[in-house]
Short mmCIF file of N, CA and C and ligand atoms in Angstrom, two decimals:
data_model
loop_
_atom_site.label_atom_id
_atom_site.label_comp_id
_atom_site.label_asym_id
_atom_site.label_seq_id
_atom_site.Cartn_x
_atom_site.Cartn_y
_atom_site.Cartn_z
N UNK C 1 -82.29 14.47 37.33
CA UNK C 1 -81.89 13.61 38.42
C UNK C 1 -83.11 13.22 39.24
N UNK C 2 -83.33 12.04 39.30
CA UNK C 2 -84.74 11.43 40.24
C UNK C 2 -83.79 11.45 41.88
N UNK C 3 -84.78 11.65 42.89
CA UNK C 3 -84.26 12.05 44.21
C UNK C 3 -85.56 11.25 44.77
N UNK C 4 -84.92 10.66 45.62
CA UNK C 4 -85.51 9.51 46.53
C UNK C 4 -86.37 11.05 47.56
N UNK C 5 -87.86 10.72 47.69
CA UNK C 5 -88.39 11.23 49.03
C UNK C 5 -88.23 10.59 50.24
N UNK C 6 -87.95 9.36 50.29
CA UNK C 6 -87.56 8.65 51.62
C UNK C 6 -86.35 9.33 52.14
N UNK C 7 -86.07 9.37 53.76
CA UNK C 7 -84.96 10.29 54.41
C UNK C 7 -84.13 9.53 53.95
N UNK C 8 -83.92 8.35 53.81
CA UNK C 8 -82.82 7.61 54.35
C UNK C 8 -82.18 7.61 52.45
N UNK C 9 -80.87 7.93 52.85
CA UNK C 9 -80.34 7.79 51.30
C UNK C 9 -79.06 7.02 51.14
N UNK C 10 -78.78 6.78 49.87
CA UNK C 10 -77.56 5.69 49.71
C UNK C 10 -76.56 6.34 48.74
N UNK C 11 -75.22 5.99 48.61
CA UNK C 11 -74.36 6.95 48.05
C UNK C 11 -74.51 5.87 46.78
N UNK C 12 -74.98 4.70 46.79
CA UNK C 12 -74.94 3.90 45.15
C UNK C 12 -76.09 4.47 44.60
N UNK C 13 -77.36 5.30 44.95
CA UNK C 13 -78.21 5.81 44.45
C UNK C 13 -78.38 7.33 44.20
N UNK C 14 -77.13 8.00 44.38
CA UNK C 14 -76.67 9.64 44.60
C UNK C 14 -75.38 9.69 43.86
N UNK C 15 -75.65 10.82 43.14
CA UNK C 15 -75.03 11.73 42.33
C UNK C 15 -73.28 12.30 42.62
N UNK C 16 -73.31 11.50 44.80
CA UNK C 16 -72.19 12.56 44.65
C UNK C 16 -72.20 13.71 45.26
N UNK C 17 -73.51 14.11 45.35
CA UNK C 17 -73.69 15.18 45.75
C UNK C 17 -73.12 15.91 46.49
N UNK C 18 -72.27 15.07 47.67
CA UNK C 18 -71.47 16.09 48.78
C UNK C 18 -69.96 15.96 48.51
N UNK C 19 -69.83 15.64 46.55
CA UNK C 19 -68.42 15.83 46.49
C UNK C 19 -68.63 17.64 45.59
N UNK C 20 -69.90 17.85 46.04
CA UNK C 20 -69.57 19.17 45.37
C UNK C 20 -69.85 20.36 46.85
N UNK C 21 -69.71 20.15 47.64
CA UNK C 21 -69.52 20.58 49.01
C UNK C 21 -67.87 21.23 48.73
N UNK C 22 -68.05 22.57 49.16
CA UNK C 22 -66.63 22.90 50.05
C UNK C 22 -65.69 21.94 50.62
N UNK C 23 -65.00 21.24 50.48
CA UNK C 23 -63.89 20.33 51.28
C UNK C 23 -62.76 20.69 51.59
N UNK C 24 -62.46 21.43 52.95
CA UNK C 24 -61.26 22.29 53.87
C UNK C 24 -60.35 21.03 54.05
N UNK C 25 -59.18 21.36 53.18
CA UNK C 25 -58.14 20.41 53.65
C UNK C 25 -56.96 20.78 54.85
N UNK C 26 -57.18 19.77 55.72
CA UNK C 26 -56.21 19.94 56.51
C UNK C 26 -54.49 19.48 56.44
N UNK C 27 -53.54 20.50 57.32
CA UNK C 27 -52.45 20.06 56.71
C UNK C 27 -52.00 18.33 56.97
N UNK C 28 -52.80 18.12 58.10
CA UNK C 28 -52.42 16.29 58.40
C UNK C 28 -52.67 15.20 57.41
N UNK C 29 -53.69 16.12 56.51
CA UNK C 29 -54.36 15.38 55.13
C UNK C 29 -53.20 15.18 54.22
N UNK C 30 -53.11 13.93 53.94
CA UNK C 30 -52.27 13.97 52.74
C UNK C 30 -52.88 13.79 51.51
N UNK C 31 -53.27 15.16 51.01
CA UNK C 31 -53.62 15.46 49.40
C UNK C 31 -52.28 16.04 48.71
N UNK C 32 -52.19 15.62 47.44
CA UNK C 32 -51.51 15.72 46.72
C UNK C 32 -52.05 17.52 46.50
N UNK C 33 -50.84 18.80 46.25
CA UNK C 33 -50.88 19.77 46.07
C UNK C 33 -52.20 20.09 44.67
N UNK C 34 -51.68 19.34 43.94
CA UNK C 34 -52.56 19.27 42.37
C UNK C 34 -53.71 19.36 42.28
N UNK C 35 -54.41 18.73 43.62
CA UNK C 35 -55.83 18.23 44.11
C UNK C 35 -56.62 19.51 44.55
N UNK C 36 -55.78 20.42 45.09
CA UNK C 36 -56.15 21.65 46.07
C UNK C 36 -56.41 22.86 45.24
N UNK C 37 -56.80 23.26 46.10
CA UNK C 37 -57.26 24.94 45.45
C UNK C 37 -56.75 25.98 46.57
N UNK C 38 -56.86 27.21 46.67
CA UNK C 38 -56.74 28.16 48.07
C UNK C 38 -58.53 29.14 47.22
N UNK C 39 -59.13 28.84 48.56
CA UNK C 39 -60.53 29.57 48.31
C UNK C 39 -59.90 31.30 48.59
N UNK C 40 -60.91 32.38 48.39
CA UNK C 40 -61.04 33.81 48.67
C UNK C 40 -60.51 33.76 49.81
N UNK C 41 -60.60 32.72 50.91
CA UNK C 41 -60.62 33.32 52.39
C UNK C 41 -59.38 32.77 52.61
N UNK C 42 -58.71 31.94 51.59
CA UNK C 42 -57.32 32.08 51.99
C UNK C 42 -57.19 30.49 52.55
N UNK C 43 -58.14 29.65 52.50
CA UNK C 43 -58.06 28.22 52.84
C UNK C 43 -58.00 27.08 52.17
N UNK C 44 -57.19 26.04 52.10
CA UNK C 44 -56.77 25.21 51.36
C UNK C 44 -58.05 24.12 51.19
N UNK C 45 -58.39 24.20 50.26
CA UNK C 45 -59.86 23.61 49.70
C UNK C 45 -59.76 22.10 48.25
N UNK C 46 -60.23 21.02 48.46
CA UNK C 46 -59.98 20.43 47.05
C UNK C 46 -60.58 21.84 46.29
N UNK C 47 -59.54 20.82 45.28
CA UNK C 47 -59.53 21.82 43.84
C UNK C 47 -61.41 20.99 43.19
N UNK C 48 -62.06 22.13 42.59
CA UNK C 48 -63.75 21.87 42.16
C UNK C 48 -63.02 21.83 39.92
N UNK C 49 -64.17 20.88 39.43
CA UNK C 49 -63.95 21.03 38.03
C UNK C 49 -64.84 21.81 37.48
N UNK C 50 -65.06 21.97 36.29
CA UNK C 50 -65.86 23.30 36.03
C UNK C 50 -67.05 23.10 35.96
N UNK C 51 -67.71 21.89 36.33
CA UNK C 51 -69.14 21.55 36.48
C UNK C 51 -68.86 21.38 38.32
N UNK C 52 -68.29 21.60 39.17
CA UNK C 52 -68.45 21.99 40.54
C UNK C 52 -68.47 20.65 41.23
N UNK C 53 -67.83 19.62 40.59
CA UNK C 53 -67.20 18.65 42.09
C UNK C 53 -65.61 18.73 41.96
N UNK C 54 -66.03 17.53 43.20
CA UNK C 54 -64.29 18.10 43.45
C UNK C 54 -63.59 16.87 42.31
N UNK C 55 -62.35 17.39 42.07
CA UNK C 55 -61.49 16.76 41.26
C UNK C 55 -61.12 15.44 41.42
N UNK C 56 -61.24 14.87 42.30
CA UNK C 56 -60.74 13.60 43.04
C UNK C 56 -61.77 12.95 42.40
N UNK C 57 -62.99 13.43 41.84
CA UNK C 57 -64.27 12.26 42.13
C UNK C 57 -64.04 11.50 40.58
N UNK C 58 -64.12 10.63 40.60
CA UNK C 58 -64.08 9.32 39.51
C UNK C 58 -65.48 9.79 38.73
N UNK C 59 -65.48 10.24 37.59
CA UNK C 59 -66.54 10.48 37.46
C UNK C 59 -67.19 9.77 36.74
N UNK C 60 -66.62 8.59 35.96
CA UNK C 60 -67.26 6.89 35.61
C UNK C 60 -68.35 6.39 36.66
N UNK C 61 -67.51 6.47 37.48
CA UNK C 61 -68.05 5.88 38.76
C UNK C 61 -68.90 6.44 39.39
N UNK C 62 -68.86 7.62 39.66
CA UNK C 62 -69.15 8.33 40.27
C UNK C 62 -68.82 8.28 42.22
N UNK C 63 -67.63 7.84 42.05
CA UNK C 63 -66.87 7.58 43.36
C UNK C 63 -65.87 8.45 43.60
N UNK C 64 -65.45 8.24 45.20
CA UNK C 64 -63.96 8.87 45.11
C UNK C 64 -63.01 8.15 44.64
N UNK C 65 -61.96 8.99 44.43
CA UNK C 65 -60.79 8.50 43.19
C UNK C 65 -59.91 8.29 44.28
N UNK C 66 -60.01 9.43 45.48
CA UNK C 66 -58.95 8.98 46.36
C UNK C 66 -59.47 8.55 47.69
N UNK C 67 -60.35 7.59 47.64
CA UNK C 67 -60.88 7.12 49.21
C UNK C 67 -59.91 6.38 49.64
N UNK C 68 -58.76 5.85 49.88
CA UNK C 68 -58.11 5.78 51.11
C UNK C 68 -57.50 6.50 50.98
N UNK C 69 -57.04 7.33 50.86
CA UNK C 69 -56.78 8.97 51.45
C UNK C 69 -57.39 10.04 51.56
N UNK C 70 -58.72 9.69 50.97
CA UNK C 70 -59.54 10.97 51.39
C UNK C 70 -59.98 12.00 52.18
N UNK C 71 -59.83 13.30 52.39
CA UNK C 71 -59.89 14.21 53.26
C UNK C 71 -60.34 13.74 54.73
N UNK C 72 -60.20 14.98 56.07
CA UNK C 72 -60.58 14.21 57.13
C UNK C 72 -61.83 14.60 57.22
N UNK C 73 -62.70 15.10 56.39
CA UNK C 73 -64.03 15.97 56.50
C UNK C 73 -64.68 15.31 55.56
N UNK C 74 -63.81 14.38 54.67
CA UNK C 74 -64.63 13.12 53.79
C UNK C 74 -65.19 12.46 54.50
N UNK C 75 -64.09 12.09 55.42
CA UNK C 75 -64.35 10.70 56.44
C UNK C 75 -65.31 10.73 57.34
N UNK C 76 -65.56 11.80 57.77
CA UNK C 76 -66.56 12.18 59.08
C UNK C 76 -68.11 12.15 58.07
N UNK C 77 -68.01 12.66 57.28
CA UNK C 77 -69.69 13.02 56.19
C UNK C 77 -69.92 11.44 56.52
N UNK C 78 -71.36 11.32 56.89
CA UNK C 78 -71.78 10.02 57.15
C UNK C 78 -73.22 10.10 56.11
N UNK C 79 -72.47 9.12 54.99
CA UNK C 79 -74.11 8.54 54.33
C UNK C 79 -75.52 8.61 55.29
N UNK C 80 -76.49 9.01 54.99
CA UNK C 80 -77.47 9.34 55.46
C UNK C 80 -77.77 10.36 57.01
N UNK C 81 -76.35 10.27 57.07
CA UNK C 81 -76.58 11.99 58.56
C UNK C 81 -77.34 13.17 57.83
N UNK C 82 -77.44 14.08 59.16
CA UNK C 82 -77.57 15.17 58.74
C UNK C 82 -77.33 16.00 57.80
N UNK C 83 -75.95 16.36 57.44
CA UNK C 83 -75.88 16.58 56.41
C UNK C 83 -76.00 16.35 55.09
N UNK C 84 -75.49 14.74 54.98
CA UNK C 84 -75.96 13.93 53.63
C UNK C 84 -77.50 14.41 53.46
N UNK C 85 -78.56 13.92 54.27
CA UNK C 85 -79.93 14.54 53.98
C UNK C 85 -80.01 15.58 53.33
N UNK C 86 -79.41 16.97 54.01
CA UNK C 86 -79.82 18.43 53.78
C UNK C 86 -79.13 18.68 52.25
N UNK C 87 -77.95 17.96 52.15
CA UNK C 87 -77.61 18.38 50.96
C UNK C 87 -78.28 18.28 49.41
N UNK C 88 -78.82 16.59 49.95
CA UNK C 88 -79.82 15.93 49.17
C UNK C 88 -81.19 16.60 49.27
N UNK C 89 -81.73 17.42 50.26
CA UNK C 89 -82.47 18.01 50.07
C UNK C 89 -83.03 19.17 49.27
N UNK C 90 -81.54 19.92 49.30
CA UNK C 90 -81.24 21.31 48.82
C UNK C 90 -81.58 20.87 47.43
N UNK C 91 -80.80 19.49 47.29
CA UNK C 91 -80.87 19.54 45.78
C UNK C 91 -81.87 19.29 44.87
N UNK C 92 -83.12 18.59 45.87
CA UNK C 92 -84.08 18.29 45.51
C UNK C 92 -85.33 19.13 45.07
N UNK C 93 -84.86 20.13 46.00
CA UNK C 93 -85.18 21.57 46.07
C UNK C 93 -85.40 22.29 44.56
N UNK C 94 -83.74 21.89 43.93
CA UNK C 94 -83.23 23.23 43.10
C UNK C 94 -83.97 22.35 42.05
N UNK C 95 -84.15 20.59 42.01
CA UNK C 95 -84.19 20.45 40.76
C UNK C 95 -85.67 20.67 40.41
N UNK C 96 -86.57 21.08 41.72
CA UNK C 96 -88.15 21.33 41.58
C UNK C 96 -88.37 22.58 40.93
N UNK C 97 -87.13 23.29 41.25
CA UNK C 97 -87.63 24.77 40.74
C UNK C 97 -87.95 25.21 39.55
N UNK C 98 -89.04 25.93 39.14
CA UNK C 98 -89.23 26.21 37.82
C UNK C 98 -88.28 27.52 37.39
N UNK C 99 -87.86 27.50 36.42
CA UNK C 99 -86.57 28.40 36.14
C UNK C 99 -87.77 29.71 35.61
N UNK C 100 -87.42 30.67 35.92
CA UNK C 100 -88.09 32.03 35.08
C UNK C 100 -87.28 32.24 34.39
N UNK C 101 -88.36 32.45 32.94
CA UNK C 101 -87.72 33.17 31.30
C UNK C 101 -87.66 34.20 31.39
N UNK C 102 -87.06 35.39 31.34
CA UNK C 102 -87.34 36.76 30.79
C UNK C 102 -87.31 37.08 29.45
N UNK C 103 -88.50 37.28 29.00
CA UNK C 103 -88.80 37.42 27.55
C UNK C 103 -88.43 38.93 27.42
N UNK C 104 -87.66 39.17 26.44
CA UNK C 104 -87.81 40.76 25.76
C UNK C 104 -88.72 40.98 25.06
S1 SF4 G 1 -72.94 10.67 51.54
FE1 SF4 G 1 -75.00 11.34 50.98
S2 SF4 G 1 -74.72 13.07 49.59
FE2 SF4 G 1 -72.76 11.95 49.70
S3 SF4 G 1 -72.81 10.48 47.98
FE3 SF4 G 1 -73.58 9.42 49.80
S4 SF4 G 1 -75.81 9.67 49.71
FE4 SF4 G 1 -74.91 11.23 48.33
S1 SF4 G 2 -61.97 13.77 48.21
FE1 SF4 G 2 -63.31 12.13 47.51
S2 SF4 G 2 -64.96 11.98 49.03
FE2 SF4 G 2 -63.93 13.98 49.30
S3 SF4 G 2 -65.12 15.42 48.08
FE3 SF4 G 2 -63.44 14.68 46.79
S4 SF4 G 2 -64.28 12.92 45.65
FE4 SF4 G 2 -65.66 13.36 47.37
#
């Protein structure tokens, strides 16, 4: 994955990245049950696929599947805020890292 060093980022040039974020659904949210998960702590979470986004995400597209209904913690994540950055950061992070082999 190539990752822009400029702060400022765009969701037509990203992965998505903050559909693999934790997403706490609230009960005012109308997600379909199917969509959800219940995390360890007992909180109603989109349901994640086994490569770790959430289920909703179009993955042709790489969009949401359900943006006009999308969570209320979808709606607030603002392309290029704070968080969008850090997440994009983290990831920029992981993809620098050199993996250690352990040879036997
Ligand atoms: S909001 Fe940020 S992290 Fe999410 S898709 Fe857009 S650019 Fe990527
Ligand atoms: S509901 Fe949509 S915007 Fe929210 S995490 Fe899932 S795919 Fe992304």
């Amino acid at each position: 994955m190539r990752m822009s060093r400029h702060p400022r980022a765009h969701c037509s040039r990203c992965d998505a990245l903050c559909c693999r974020l934790t997403v706490v659904v609230f009960p005012e949210d109308d997600i379909p049950a199917y969509l959800t998960d219940t995390n360890a702590q007992g909180v109603t979470v989109m349901a994640r696929d086994p490569d770790g986004w959430c289920v909703a995400l179009d993955g042709a597209r790489m969009n949401c599947g359900i943006y006009e209904t999308r969570p209320s913690i979808c709606r607030k994540f603002a392309m290029s805020g704070p968080y969008c950055l850090d997440v994009r950061a983290e990831a920029a992070r992981a993809a620098q890292a050199i993996p250690i082999r352990v040879v036997a």
